[in-house]
Amino acid sequence: IYQINFTETMPSKDMSAKLKEYQASVNVEATDAILTKWIASIPASLATADQLETLSIQVQGQEALKDKAPDAVFEAVMAYRMLLQNIAKDLIALRDAIRLRIPEIKEEDNLGVNVQILVLEALKTFADGVSGGGKDGSGVSIPSVTFAKDYLSGRATLEDKVLGGGEKEGPSKSQSLLKQLALYDADTVARLSRAYREVVSAQQSTLALFTLNSKKLFAPRVERSVH
């Protein structure tokens, strides 16, 4: 019968030291800094949402540019892309802070571990929405980081129709097509306005999860001394 040497299955001192080093790099203070940054950014995001609502109406009332995206629309799309890139980086740090504190799995006393798993699932849902990885619908309902590329690709298709790119007929004279181009820009900005509000909602949900469950997230199992 094969005998298990339990001393061989225990983590080495080097591994334990390295784990503590990893944990220190994403400690409570580091996660607090991320969440505090989010709290400070939320008013600006909501203000941007209001400004984009106004911009959408303005764009819809203007004659569409035939050969390029309006500067204001392009800048708004790229600003949103940058926001999501920063949030994606923050979500990785928040996820790692929890993952590195999942304790040894036991048959009992896993309440704190269950909380960790639930919060990790919520973070994954948010991250899938940001990255566009939630193909099964599991991601939060926000335009992903690919939104800028998708907008420019769609606009380029309309521009080719308006300008007659590669067609013998030459530039289109259809007024409806020009209006469609203006509506495309306006709808894009309106979608961005809603997206900022949806991102804020997801951030607030994450803040609530960390605030209400911080003890279990960072100390999922309290070791009790035996008397």
XYZ file of C-alpha atoms in Angstrom:
227
model
C 0.000 0.000 0.000
C 1.347 3.394 -0.995
C 2.036 5.549 2.036
C 1.511 9.302 1.680
C 4.236 11.429 3.188
C 2.261 14.422 4.369
C 5.392 16.478 4.902
C 5.921 16.332 1.138
C 2.445 17.711 0.457
C 2.886 20.781 2.639
C 3.918 23.990 0.866
C 7.586 24.821 1.196
C 8.767 27.826 3.164
C 9.754 29.502 -0.100
C 6.265 29.016 -1.517
C 4.629 30.320 1.644
C 6.902 33.348 1.654
C 6.146 34.041 -1.997
C 2.395 33.782 -1.333
C 2.696 36.348 1.458
C 4.630 38.578 -0.926
C 1.854 38.304 -3.520
C -0.793 38.996 -0.881
C 1.072 42.084 0.293
C 1.116 43.459 -3.257
C -2.705 43.438 -3.373
C -3.525 44.109 0.257
C -6.577 45.754 1.780
C -5.058 49.213 1.368
C -4.480 48.599 -2.362
C -8.082 47.543 -2.934
C -9.331 50.456 -0.826
C -7.326 52.811 -3.046
C -9.037 51.405 -6.156
C -12.516 51.661 -4.666
C -11.836 55.175 -3.328
C -10.720 56.194 -6.819
C -13.977 54.830 -8.202
C -16.029 56.781 -5.664
C -14.234 59.979 -6.664
C -14.776 59.301 -10.384
C -18.509 58.530 -10.252
C -19.750 62.173 -10.181
C -17.619 62.947 -13.251
C -18.974 59.887 -15.078
C -22.569 60.928 -14.377
C -21.787 64.461 -15.532
C -20.304 63.024 -18.731
C -23.500 61.023 -19.259
C -25.535 64.243 -19.060
C -23.190 66.023 -21.474
C -23.430 63.153 -23.955
C -27.230 63.345 -23.908
C -26.953 66.982 -24.995
C -24.312 66.149 -27.602
C -26.525 63.429 -29.079
C -29.301 65.959 -29.735
C -26.833 68.426 -31.240
C -25.293 65.819 -33.555
C -28.698 64.678 -34.748
C -29.581 68.247 -35.730
C -26.399 68.831 -37.713
C -25.517 67.813 -41.238
C -23.426 64.661 -41.114
C -19.776 64.716 -42.134
C -19.453 62.455 -45.152
C -15.835 61.379 -44.851
C -15.007 61.162 -41.143
C -16.480 60.850 -37.683
C -17.271 64.200 -36.015
C -14.420 65.168 -33.693
C -16.708 65.423 -30.654
C -18.125 61.938 -31.257
C -14.724 60.368 -31.896
C -13.288 61.952 -28.735
C -16.247 60.702 -26.682
C -15.850 57.176 -28.005
C -12.115 57.133 -27.281
C -12.612 58.576 -23.775
C -15.049 55.753 -23.001
C -12.542 53.229 -24.331
C -9.890 54.614 -21.981
C -12.322 54.448 -19.046
C -12.968 50.760 -19.676
C -9.268 49.978 -20.066
C -8.586 51.499 -16.644
C -11.525 49.668 -15.070
C -10.344 46.376 -16.585
C -6.972 46.819 -14.887
C -8.685 47.636 -11.574
C -10.904 44.553 -11.811
C -7.858 42.318 -12.240
C -6.334 43.765 -9.061
C -9.590 43.343 -7.100
C -9.957 39.774 -8.347
C -6.376 38.872 -7.424
C -6.779 40.351 -3.940
C -9.532 37.813 -3.264
C -8.054 34.846 -5.129
C -4.809 35.063 -3.176
C -6.746 34.859 0.094
C -8.804 31.774 -0.597
C -7.826 29.483 2.282
C -7.285 25.751 2.373
C -10.489 24.077 1.255
C -12.150 22.138 4.077
C -15.320 20.134 4.417
C -16.666 22.586 6.979
C -16.530 26.301 7.791
C -16.638 27.484 4.188
C -19.054 30.385 4.642
C -16.322 32.961 4.057
C -15.040 31.009 1.062
C -18.551 30.967 -0.420
C -18.690 34.759 -0.083
C -15.350 35.022 -1.863
C -16.622 32.864 -4.717
C -19.820 34.913 -5.081
C -17.868 38.168 -5.251
C -15.401 36.661 -7.730
C -18.348 35.688 -9.933
C -19.688 39.255 -9.761
C -16.262 40.635 -10.708
C -16.090 38.204 -13.641
C -19.507 39.380 -14.840
C -18.322 42.995 -14.742
C -15.027 42.115 -16.444
C -16.822 40.145 -19.173
C -18.985 43.166 -19.896
C -15.937 45.439 -20.084
C -13.919 43.115 -22.329
C -16.792 41.833 -24.431
C -16.049 38.323 -23.187
C -19.574 37.689 -21.931
C -20.717 36.114 -25.176
C -23.269 33.996 -23.325
C -24.956 37.102 -21.981
C -23.283 36.824 -18.579
C -21.522 40.171 -18.832
C -23.088 43.377 -17.569
C -25.040 45.197 -20.250
C -22.486 47.774 -21.367
C -20.704 48.442 -24.661
C -17.321 46.759 -24.322
C -13.831 48.081 -24.926
C -14.288 47.189 -28.622
C -17.051 49.812 -28.954
C -14.713 52.355 -30.586
C -13.581 49.876 -33.234
C -17.166 48.790 -33.910
C -18.325 52.405 -34.246
C -15.592 53.308 -36.713
C -16.171 50.128 -38.713
C -19.889 50.829 -38.985
C -19.341 54.456 -39.906
C -16.774 53.531 -42.552
C -19.372 51.304 -44.209
C -21.864 54.176 -44.332
C -19.196 56.604 -45.564
C -18.390 54.266 -48.458
C -22.062 54.232 -49.417
C -22.291 58.027 -49.241
C -19.020 58.651 -51.096
C -19.512 55.806 -53.553
C -16.233 54.174 -52.693
C -15.261 51.868 -55.561
C -18.642 52.186 -57.276
C -19.116 53.413 -60.840
C -22.151 55.458 -59.882
C -20.032 57.843 -57.836
C -21.098 59.617 -54.632
C -24.608 58.923 -53.384
C -27.175 61.699 -53.706
C -29.560 60.065 -51.258
C -30.637 62.502 -48.548
C -31.954 59.580 -46.530
C -28.478 58.056 -46.482
C -27.022 61.315 -45.176
C -29.675 61.413 -42.472
C -28.865 57.807 -41.615
C -25.233 58.825 -41.133
C -26.265 61.653 -38.786
C -28.530 59.296 -36.847
C -25.730 56.753 -36.593
C -23.520 59.329 -34.886
C -26.346 60.548 -32.648
C -27.350 57.022 -31.615
C -23.725 56.206 -30.836
C -23.451 59.165 -28.468
C -26.805 58.337 -26.858
C -25.599 54.759 -26.285
C -22.437 56.118 -24.689
C -24.525 58.238 -22.337
C -26.391 55.154 -21.138
C -23.136 53.206 -20.987
C -21.592 55.641 -18.511
C -24.616 55.219 -16.236
C -24.432 51.429 -16.535
C -20.724 51.454 -15.703
C -21.429 53.586 -12.629
C -24.140 51.124 -11.574
C -21.698 48.213 -11.891
C -19.055 50.134 -9.935
C -21.538 50.919 -7.165
C -22.566 47.264 -6.944
C -18.908 46.278 -6.628
C -18.365 48.905 -3.945
C -21.315 47.516 -1.978
C -20.018 43.945 -2.235
C -16.576 44.889 -0.937
C -17.879 47.218 1.785
C -20.432 44.798 3.206
C -18.253 41.684 2.939
C -14.741 42.984 3.512
C -14.076 40.836 6.594
C -14.967 37.593 4.840
C -13.176 38.590 1.640
C -9.843 39.181 3.340
C -10.209 36.824 6.317
C -12.635 34.148 5.110
C -11.932 31.773 7.938
C -11.153 32.871 11.479
C -8.952 30.358 13.223
C -10.325 29.623 16.671
C -7.990 28.630 19.434
C -8.841 25.432 21.293
C -9.058 25.801 25.100
